[in-house]
Amino acid sequence: QVQLVESGGGVVQPGGSLRLSCAASGFTFSSYGMHWVRQAPGKGLEWVAFIRYDGSNKYYADSVKGRFTISRDNSKNTLYLQMNSLRAEDTAVYYCAKESPSGYANDYWGQGTLVTVSS
Amino acid sequence: QSALTQPASVSGSPGQSITISCTGTSSDVGGYNYVSWYQQHPGKAPKLMIYDVSNRPSGVSNRFSGSKSGNTASLTISGLQAEDEADYYCSSYTISDTLSFVFGTGTKVTVL
């Protein structure tokens, strides 16, 4: 069955960096686009970034553009999110999510990894 | 990339039907048939309930249905059950200057 397992979260100081990983299994990873979605404590979902199945195109929310980089290694079935210049408002649970076959929804989600930006 | 607008809360008794609205603009909800709905229980990851406005993934109860009219999409839960108590989020594909996705503000569904 499809599994998405995020890792790499933790506590980081403002201005710091962190790299999240999402290990995928149970489907042909190289055939699907992948998303990062975050949820601040007690708040709603916020789309962060999307990468096409082959890594050819990447798209970002305005709130993270220029600071975050989404990437993937299809040989390792792994999705990444490099987060630089972190701010307090980046504190959230970060989910990776698989693109649905139709292309415009997320049919499988990981359990999330918590990132806390605090001094 | 403003969030889509949902009511903060909706409630209903077991067996009743409820509808959650999701209002956007012609650049997102109104412009494409790419609205999806997610259910999230406390401390859990979101679960896809509806995609492409009105399609149900395999395994999702047929008590859940979706529709759209103009810039507003809707999720209807019929035969409300205790297990339906959760937060619900809509989402839409959008293109302004570039491709992106936007979520709704979220709706807390309470089963009375």
mmCIF file with all atom_site columns, N, CA, C and O in Angstrom, chain A residues 8-12 16-20 67-68 81-86 113-117:
data_model
loop_
_atom_site.group_PDB
_atom_site.id
_atom_site.type_symbol
_atom_site.label_atom_id
_atom_site.label_alt_id
_atom_site.label_comp_id
_atom_site.label_asym_id
_atom_site.label_entity_id
_atom_site.label_seq_id
_atom_site.pdbx_PDB_ins_code
_atom_site.Cartn_x
_atom_site.Cartn_y
_atom_site.Cartn_z
_atom_site.occupancy
_atom_site.B_iso_or_equiv
_atom_site.pdbx_formal_charge
_atom_site.auth_seq_id
_atom_site.auth_comp_id
_atom_site.auth_asym_id
_atom_site.auth_atom_id
_atom_site.pdbx_PDB_model_num
ATOM 1  N N  . GLY A 1 8   ? 12.973 14.763 9.412  1.00 0.00 ? 8   GLY A N  1
ATOM 2  C CA . GLY A 1 8   ? 13.816 15.945 9.328  1.00 0.00 ? 8   GLY A CA 1
ATOM 3  C C  . GLY A 1 8   ? 13.325 17.141 10.115 1.00 0.00 ? 8   GLY A C  1
ATOM 4  O O  . GLY A 1 8   ? 14.009 18.166 10.184 1.00 0.00 ? 8   GLY A O  1
ATOM 5  N N  . GLY A 1 9   ? 12.132 17.042 10.691 1.00 0.00 ? 9   GLY A N  1
ATOM 6  C CA . GLY A 1 9   ? 11.627 18.157 11.470 1.00 0.00 ? 9   GLY A CA 1
ATOM 7  C C  . GLY A 1 9   ? 12.396 18.343 12.771 1.00 0.00 ? 9   GLY A C  1
ATOM 8  O O  . GLY A 1 9   ? 13.179 17.480 13.171 1.00 0.00 ? 9   GLY A O  1
ATOM 9  N N  . GLY A 1 10  ? 12.157 19.464 13.415 1.00 0.00 ? 10  GLY A N  1
ATOM 10 C CA . GLY A 1 10  ? 12.826 19.739 14.675 1.00 0.00 ? 10  GLY A CA 1
ATOM 11 C C  . GLY A 1 10  ? 12.732 21.208 15.026 1.00 0.00 ? 10  GLY A C  1
ATOM 12 O O  . GLY A 1 10  ? 11.965 21.958 14.437 1.00 0.00 ? 10  GLY A O  1
ATOM 13 N N  . VAL A 1 11  ? 13.538 21.602 16.017 1.00 0.00 ? 11  VAL A N  1
ATOM 14 C CA . VAL A 1 11  ? 13.566 22.991 16.453 1.00 0.00 ? 11  VAL A CA 1
ATOM 15 C C  . VAL A 1 11  ? 14.756 23.698 15.808 1.00 0.00 ? 11  VAL A C  1
ATOM 16 O O  . VAL A 1 11  ? 15.876 23.167 15.809 1.00 0.00 ? 11  VAL A O  1
ATOM 17 N N  . VAL A 1 12  ? 14.520 24.864 15.256 1.00 0.00 ? 12  VAL A N  1
ATOM 18 C CA . VAL A 1 12  ? 15.578 25.631 14.594 1.00 0.00 ? 12  VAL A CA 1
ATOM 19 C C  . VAL A 1 12  ? 15.388 27.102 14.934 1.00 0.00 ? 12  VAL A C  1
ATOM 20 O O  . VAL A 1 12  ? 14.257 27.570 15.143 1.00 0.00 ? 12  VAL A O  1
ATOM 21 N N  . GLY A 1 16  ? 17.590 30.182 10.465 1.00 0.00 ? 16  GLY A N  1
ATOM 22 C CA . GLY A 1 16  ? 18.264 28.916 10.230 1.00 0.00 ? 16  GLY A CA 1
ATOM 23 C C  . GLY A 1 16  ? 17.695 28.136 9.069  1.00 0.00 ? 16  GLY A C  1
ATOM 24 O O  . GLY A 1 16  ? 16.787 28.592 8.368  1.00 0.00 ? 16  GLY A O  1
ATOM 25 N N  . SER A 1 17  ? 18.250 26.937 8.871  1.00 0.00 ? 17  SER A N  1
ATOM 26 C CA . SER A 1 17  ? 17.850 26.077 7.756  1.00 0.00 ? 17  SER A CA 1
ATOM 27 C C  . SER A 1 17  ? 17.513 24.688 8.253  1.00 0.00 ? 17  SER A C  1
ATOM 28 O O  . SER A 1 17  ? 17.981 24.257 9.308  1.00 0.00 ? 17  SER A O  1
ATOM 29 N N  . LEU A 1 18  ? 16.722 23.992 7.438  1.00 0.00 ? 18  LEU A N  1
ATOM 30 C CA . LEU A 1 18  ? 16.333 22.621 7.754  1.00 0.00 ? 18  LEU A CA 1
ATOM 31 C C  . LEU A 1 18  ? 15.978 21.946 6.442  1.00 0.00 ? 18  LEU A C  1
ATOM 32 O O  . LEU A 1 18  ? 15.476 22.604 5.514  1.00 0.00 ? 18  LEU A O  1
ATOM 33 N N  . ARG A 1 19  ? 16.247 20.653 6.339  1.00 0.00 ? 19  ARG A N  1
ATOM 34 C CA . ARG A 1 19  ? 15.841 19.913 5.152  1.00 0.00 ? 19  ARG A CA 1
ATOM 35 C C  . ARG A 1 19  ? 14.919 18.779 5.559  1.00 0.00 ? 19  ARG A C  1
ATOM 36 O O  . ARG A 1 19  ? 15.303 17.921 6.361  1.00 0.00 ? 19  ARG A O  1
ATOM 37 N N  . LEU A 1 20  ? 13.728 18.781 4.998  1.00 0.00 ? 20  LEU A N  1
ATOM 38 C CA . LEU A 1 20  ? 12.772 17.710 5.232  1.00 0.00 ? 20  LEU A CA 1
ATOM 39 C C  . LEU A 1 20  ? 12.884 16.664 4.129  1.00 0.00 ? 20  LEU A C  1
ATOM 40 O O  . LEU A 1 20  ? 13.192 16.992 2.981  1.00 0.00 ? 20  LEU A O  1
ATOM 41 N N  . ARG A 1 67  ? 12.845 31.181 -0.516 1.00 0.00 ? 67  ARG A N  1
ATOM 42 C CA . ARG A 1 67  ? 13.432 30.646 0.731  1.00 0.00 ? 67  ARG A CA 1
ATOM 43 C C  . ARG A 1 67  ? 13.416 29.124 0.767  1.00 0.00 ? 67  ARG A C  1
ATOM 44 O O  . ARG A 1 67  ? 14.309 28.509 1.350  1.00 0.00 ? 67  ARG A O  1
ATOM 45 N N  . PHE A 1 68  ? 12.394 28.521 0.185  1.00 0.00 ? 68  PHE A N  1
ATOM 46 C CA . PHE A 1 68  ? 12.241 27.059 0.192  1.00 0.00 ? 68  PHE A CA 1
ATOM 47 C C  . PHE A 1 68  ? 12.520 26.504 -1.198 1.00 0.00 ? 68  PHE A C  1
ATOM 48 O O  . PHE A 1 68  ? 12.218 27.152 -2.204 1.00 0.00 ? 68  PHE A O  1
ATOM 49 N N  . LEU A 1 81  ? 12.377 18.945 0.954  1.00 0.00 ? 81  LEU A N  1
ATOM 50 C CA . LEU A 1 81  ? 12.064 20.366 1.057  1.00 0.00 ? 81  LEU A CA 1
ATOM 51 C C  . LEU A 1 81  ? 13.204 21.026 1.823  1.00 0.00 ? 81  LEU A C  1
ATOM 52 O O  . LEU A 1 81  ? 13.367 20.785 3.023  1.00 0.00 ? 81  LEU A O  1
ATOM 53 N N  . GLN A 1 82  ? 13.998 21.810 1.116  1.00 0.00 ? 82  GLN A N  1
ATOM 54 C CA . GLN A 1 82  ? 15.060 22.590 1.750  1.00 0.00 ? 82  GLN A CA 1
ATOM 55 C C  . GLN A 1 82  ? 14.477 23.922 2.183  1.00 0.00 ? 82  GLN A C  1
ATOM 56 O O  . GLN A 1 82  ? 13.948 24.669 1.348  1.00 0.00 ? 82  GLN A O  1
ATOM 57 N N  . MET A 1 83  ? 14.575 24.203 3.466  1.00 0.00 ? 83  MET A N  1
ATOM 58 C CA . MET A 1 83  ? 13.985 25.423 4.024  1.00 0.00 ? 83  MET A CA 1
ATOM 59 C C  . MET A 1 83  ? 15.093 26.307 4.586  1.00 0.00 ? 83  MET A C  1
ATOM 60 O O  . MET A 1 83  ? 15.801 25.894 5.507  1.00 0.00 ? 83  MET A O  1
ATOM 61 N N  . ASN A 1 84  ? 15.243 27.473 4.022  1.00 0.00 ? 84  ASN A N  1
ATOM 62 C CA . ASN A 1 84  ? 16.250 28.436 4.465  1.00 0.00 ? 84  ASN A CA 1
ATOM 63 C C  . ASN A 1 84  ? 15.584 29.698 4.996  1.00 0.00 ? 84  ASN A C  1
ATOM 64 O O  . ASN A 1 84  ? 14.395 29.932 4.762  1.00 0.00 ? 84  ASN A O  1
ATOM 65 N N  . SER A 1 85  ? 16.364 30.511 5.689  1.00 0.00 ? 85  SER A N  1
ATOM 66 C CA . SER A 1 85  ? 15.861 31.788 6.233  1.00 0.00 ? 85  SER A CA 1
ATOM 67 C C  . SER A 1 85  ? 14.537 31.593 6.955  1.00 0.00 ? 85  SER A C  1
ATOM 68 O O  . SER A 1 85  ? 13.564 32.328 6.722  1.00 0.00 ? 85  SER A O  1
ATOM 69 N N  . LEU A 1 86  ? 14.512 30.617 7.832  1.00 0.00 ? 86  LEU A N  1
ATOM 70 C CA . LEU A 1 86  ? 13.262 30.272 8.500  1.00 0.00 ? 86  LEU A CA 1
ATOM 71 C C  . LEU A 1 86  ? 12.793 31.368 9.440  1.00 0.00 ? 86  LEU A C  1
ATOM 72 O O  . LEU A 1 86  ? 13.590 32.062 10.074 1.00 0.00 ? 86  LEU A O  1
ATOM 73 N N  . THR A 1 113 ? 5.652  16.036 9.765  1.00 0.00 ? 113 THR A N  1
ATOM 74 C CA . THR A 1 113 ? 6.790  16.253 10.638 1.00 0.00 ? 113 THR A CA 1
ATOM 75 C C  . THR A 1 113 ? 6.734  17.692 11.128 1.00 0.00 ? 113 THR A C  1
ATOM 76 O O  . THR A 1 113 ? 6.467  18.612 10.350 1.00 0.00 ? 113 THR A O  1
ATOM 77 N N  . LEU A 1 114 ? 6.962  17.881 12.423 1.00 0.00 ? 114 LEU A N  1
ATOM 78 C CA . LEU A 1 114 ? 6.810  19.199 13.041 1.00 0.00 ? 114 LEU A CA 1
ATOM 79 C C  . LEU A 1 114 ? 8.100  20.004 12.937 1.00 0.00 ? 114 LEU A C  1
ATOM 80 O O  . LEU A 1 114 ? 9.170  19.541 13.339 1.00 0.00 ? 114 LEU A O  1
ATOM 81 N N  . VAL A 1 115 ? 7.961  21.215 12.433 1.00 0.00 ? 115 VAL A N  1
ATOM 82 C CA . VAL A 1 115 ? 9.063  22.171 12.387 1.00 0.00 ? 115 VAL A CA 1
ATOM 83 C C  . VAL A 1 115 ? 8.714  23.327 13.315 1.00 0.00 ? 115 VAL A C  1
ATOM 84 O O  . VAL A 1 115 ? 7.655  23.939 13.172 1.00 0.00 ? 115 VAL A O  1
ATOM 85 N N  . THR A 1 116 ? 9.608  23.605 14.252 1.00 0.00 ? 116 THR A N  1
ATOM 86 C CA . THR A 1 116 ? 9.406  24.704 15.194 1.00 0.00 ? 116 THR A CA 1
ATOM 87 C C  . THR A 1 116 ? 10.546 25.696 15.034 1.00 0.00 ? 116 THR A C  1
ATOM 88 O O  . THR A 1 116 ? 11.718 25.327 15.176 1.00 0.00 ? 116 THR A O  1
ATOM 89 N N  . VAL A 1 117 ? 10.188 26.931 14.714 1.00 0.00 ? 117 VAL A N  1
ATOM 90 C CA . VAL A 1 117 ? 11.191 27.986 14.555 1.00 0.00 ? 117 VAL A CA 1
ATOM 91 C C  . VAL A 1 117 ? 11.096 28.890 15.771 1.00 0.00 ? 117 VAL A C  1
ATOM 92 O O  . VAL A 1 117 ? 10.121 29.619 15.948 1.00 0.00 ? 117 VAL A O  1
#
